[in-house]
Each structure stands twice: as structure tokens, then as C-alpha cells.
Amino acid sequence: MGQKQSRGDPERGKEVFIRECSHCHTIEKGGPHKFGPNLQNLFNRKAGELPGFEYRERDRWLEKNIVWTEKTMDAYLADPKKYVPGTKIFFKPLPVKQDRLDVIAYLVEMTK
């Protein structure tokens, strides 16, 4: 029998977000952009098309035609440079699956 994927823990995801993501992103409604865009209304949004944020290497993001879902976010966080080849992404991958699930659960709650 196949293993069922566990769900993330948003409380633990907050810790992962602060440690790994908050230096480049904000999540507060109306929050500022940093090196990366504010993540409000992240899910079901097309990557590279947030009004008011100037994307570096925008064409690469648009060519990939990413719509952010829990699945696409998991794949991206696992290996950003592989997921969007040719970009100069500055953060390291999150290799631990549970860390990814936790931060995604946090983002789902906080970016609605």
C-alpha cells in the first residue's frame, strides 16, 4: 500500500518561514516587497505576474508558466534552481520534505 503524504504543521511552518524565507519575503496583507515579492494571495497566482514587483529574470518565470499551488510550491522549494533553470536564485533548497509541508501549510493559512 502507498504511503499517504502527511499534512504540514502551520505552527512549525512559521518557524521555517522565519528562518528560511522572511529575509526575502513578507506575508502581511499590504506588506512591502523585499528582495522577493510579498506573498499575499500567493496560491493560484501565476509566477512572475505580481503587479508592483519588479522581477529579476521575469522571462524565465513566465516561460516556466508556473501557477502556485501546494504541489508546485513543494517542487520549487525542494530545488529552486532545477525548477526554474537559469535563474540566479539565492536561497538554498529545503531538502526535508516535512519542512516544506510545514511552510506550505503556514503559507496557505497566512496568505489567503
mmCIF file of C-alpha atoms in Angstrom:
data_model
loop_
_atom_site.group_PDB
_atom_site.id
_atom_site.type_symbol
_atom_site.label_atom_id
_atom_site.label_comp_id
_atom_site.label_asym_id
_atom_site.label_seq_id
_atom_site.Cartn_x
_atom_site.Cartn_y
_atom_site.Cartn_z
ATOM 1 C CA MET A 1 0.000 0.000 0.000
ATOM 2 C CA GLY A 2 1.234 3.505 -0.787
ATOM 3 C CA GLN A 3 2.051 5.911 1.996
ATOM 4 C CA LYS A 4 -0.261 8.850 2.439
ATOM 5 C CA GLN A 5 1.519 12.190 2.408
ATOM 6 C CA SER A 6 1.354 13.879 5.801
ATOM 7 C CA ARG A 7 -0.025 17.375 6.146
ATOM 8 C CA GLY A 8 2.096 20.240 7.295
ATOM 9 C CA ASP A 9 2.018 21.915 10.693
ATOM 10 C CA PRO A 10 1.455 25.666 10.240
ATOM 11 C CA GLU A 11 2.972 26.500 13.640
ATOM 12 C CA ARG A 12 6.183 24.721 12.759
ATOM 13 C CA GLY A 13 5.914 26.229 9.271
ATOM 14 C CA LYS A 14 6.025 29.695 10.804
ATOM 15 C CA GLU A 15 9.413 28.839 12.315
ATOM 16 C CA VAL A 16 10.658 27.521 8.964
ATOM 17 C CA PHE A 17 9.356 30.642 7.188
ATOM 18 C CA ILE A 18 11.095 32.967 9.643
ATOM 19 C CA ARG A 19 14.349 31.023 9.399
ATOM 20 C CA GLU A 20 14.390 30.387 5.630
ATOM 21 C CA CYS A 21 12.070 32.840 3.861
ATOM 22 C CA SER A 22 11.452 36.051 5.814
ATOM 23 C CA HIS A 23 14.731 37.690 4.812
ATOM 24 C CA CYS A 24 13.373 37.939 1.240
ATOM 25 C CA HIS A 25 9.561 37.804 1.599
ATOM 26 C CA THR A 26 6.768 39.322 3.660
ATOM 27 C CA ILE A 27 3.353 37.731 4.091
ATOM 28 C CA GLU A 28 1.345 40.508 5.716
ATOM 29 C CA LYS A 29 -1.526 41.943 3.723
ATOM 30 C CA GLY A 30 -0.233 45.163 2.219
ATOM 31 C CA GLY A 31 3.291 44.290 3.355
ATOM 32 C CA PRO A 32 6.264 45.566 1.427
ATOM 33 C CA HIS A 33 8.219 43.689 -1.165
ATOM 34 C CA LYS A 34 11.746 42.772 -0.202
ATOM 35 C CA PHE A 35 14.242 41.026 -2.472
ATOM 36 C CA GLY A 36 11.305 38.745 -3.325
ATOM 37 C CA PRO A 37 7.631 39.694 -3.619
ATOM 38 C CA ASN A 38 5.086 39.902 -0.827
ATOM 39 C CA LEU A 39 3.317 36.547 -0.726
ATOM 40 C CA GLN A 40 -0.289 37.600 -0.048
ATOM 41 C CA ASN A 41 -2.710 35.792 -2.353
ATOM 42 C CA LEU A 42 0.141 33.548 -3.453
ATOM 43 C CA PHE A 43 -1.774 30.397 -4.289
ATOM 44 C CA ASN A 44 -3.432 30.125 -7.692
ATOM 45 C CA ARG A 45 -1.406 33.125 -8.856
ATOM 46 C CA LYS A 46 0.897 32.860 -11.856
ATOM 47 C CA ALA A 47 4.578 33.276 -11.022
ATOM 48 C CA GLY A 48 6.177 36.402 -12.428
ATOM 49 C CA GLU A 49 2.965 38.399 -12.686
ATOM 50 C CA LEU A 50 2.502 40.207 -9.365
ATOM 51 C CA PRO A 51 1.712 43.868 -10.080
ATOM 52 C CA GLY A 52 4.084 46.280 -8.382
ATOM 53 C CA PHE A 53 7.017 43.893 -8.076
ATOM 54 C CA GLU A 54 9.947 44.110 -10.472
ATOM 55 C CA TYR A 55 11.019 40.530 -11.124
ATOM 56 C CA ARG A 56 14.602 39.718 -11.891
ATOM 57 C CA GLU A 57 14.753 37.366 -14.862
ATOM 58 C CA ARG A 58 10.988 37.688 -15.323
ATOM 59 C CA ASP A 59 11.059 35.963 -18.706
ATOM 60 C CA ARG A 60 12.365 32.750 -17.157
ATOM 61 C CA TRP A 61 9.483 32.724 -14.680
ATOM 62 C CA LEU A 62 6.920 33.362 -17.409
ATOM 63 C CA GLU A 63 8.432 30.703 -19.713
ATOM 64 C CA LYS A 64 8.012 28.121 -16.955
ATOM 65 C CA ASN A 65 4.282 29.003 -16.768
ATOM 66 C CA ILE A 66 4.028 28.280 -13.036
ATOM 67 C CA VAL A 67 0.765 28.655 -11.179
ATOM 68 C CA TRP A 68 1.457 28.449 -7.461
ATOM 69 C CA THR A 69 -0.262 25.509 -5.812
ATOM 70 C CA GLU A 70 0.823 23.386 -2.862
ATOM 71 C CA LYS A 71 2.313 20.914 -5.339
ATOM 72 C CA THR A 72 4.242 23.460 -7.408
ATOM 73 C CA MET A 73 5.461 25.211 -4.239
ATOM 74 C CA ASP A 74 6.741 21.892 -2.866
ATOM 75 C CA ALA A 75 8.658 21.160 -6.070
ATOM 76 C CA TYR A 76 10.077 24.686 -6.163
ATOM 77 C CA LEU A 77 11.212 24.678 -2.528
ATOM 78 C CA ALA A 78 12.819 21.254 -2.972
ATOM 79 C CA ASP A 79 15.160 22.526 -5.693
ATOM 80 C CA PRO A 80 14.577 26.110 -6.893
ATOM 81 C CA LYS A 81 17.386 26.185 -9.452
ATOM 82 C CA LYS A 82 16.215 22.937 -11.022
ATOM 83 C CA TYR A 83 12.568 24.042 -11.010
ATOM 84 C CA VAL A 84 13.312 27.353 -12.744
ATOM 85 C CA PRO A 85 16.543 26.672 -14.670
ATOM 86 C CA GLY A 86 18.856 29.560 -15.403
ATOM 87 C CA THR A 87 17.686 31.829 -12.602
ATOM 88 C CA LYS A 88 20.078 33.297 -10.092
ATOM 89 C CA ILE A 89 18.033 32.279 -7.076
ATOM 90 C CA PHE A 90 19.924 32.981 -3.872
ATOM 91 C CA PHE A 91 18.360 30.610 -1.377
ATOM 92 C CA LYS A 92 19.234 27.022 -0.746
ATOM 93 C CA PRO A 93 16.711 24.224 -1.270
ATOM 94 C CA LEU A 94 14.621 22.868 1.597
ATOM 95 C CA PRO A 95 15.610 19.199 1.337
ATOM 96 C CA VAL A 96 13.491 17.995 4.272
ATOM 97 C CA LYS A 97 10.002 17.143 2.995
ATOM 98 C CA GLN A 98 8.345 17.885 6.356
ATOM 99 C CA ASP A 99 9.882 21.394 6.430
ATOM 100 C CA ARG A 100 8.366 22.044 3.011
ATOM 101 C CA LEU A 101 4.962 20.699 4.038
ATOM 102 C CA ASP A 102 5.047 22.803 7.200
ATOM 103 C CA VAL A 103 5.998 26.064 5.495
ATOM 104 C CA ILE A 104 3.401 25.455 2.776
ATOM 105 C CA ALA A 105 0.708 24.861 5.434
ATOM 106 C CA TYR A 106 1.747 28.160 7.048
ATOM 107 C CA LEU A 107 1.636 29.998 3.731
ATOM 108 C CA VAL A 108 -1.801 28.578 2.913
ATOM 109 C CA GLU A 109 -3.145 29.949 6.212
ATOM 110 C CA MET A 110 -1.359 33.289 6.167
ATOM 111 C CA THR A 111 -1.661 34.351 2.529
ATOM 112 C CA LYS A 112 -5.389 33.998 1.926
#
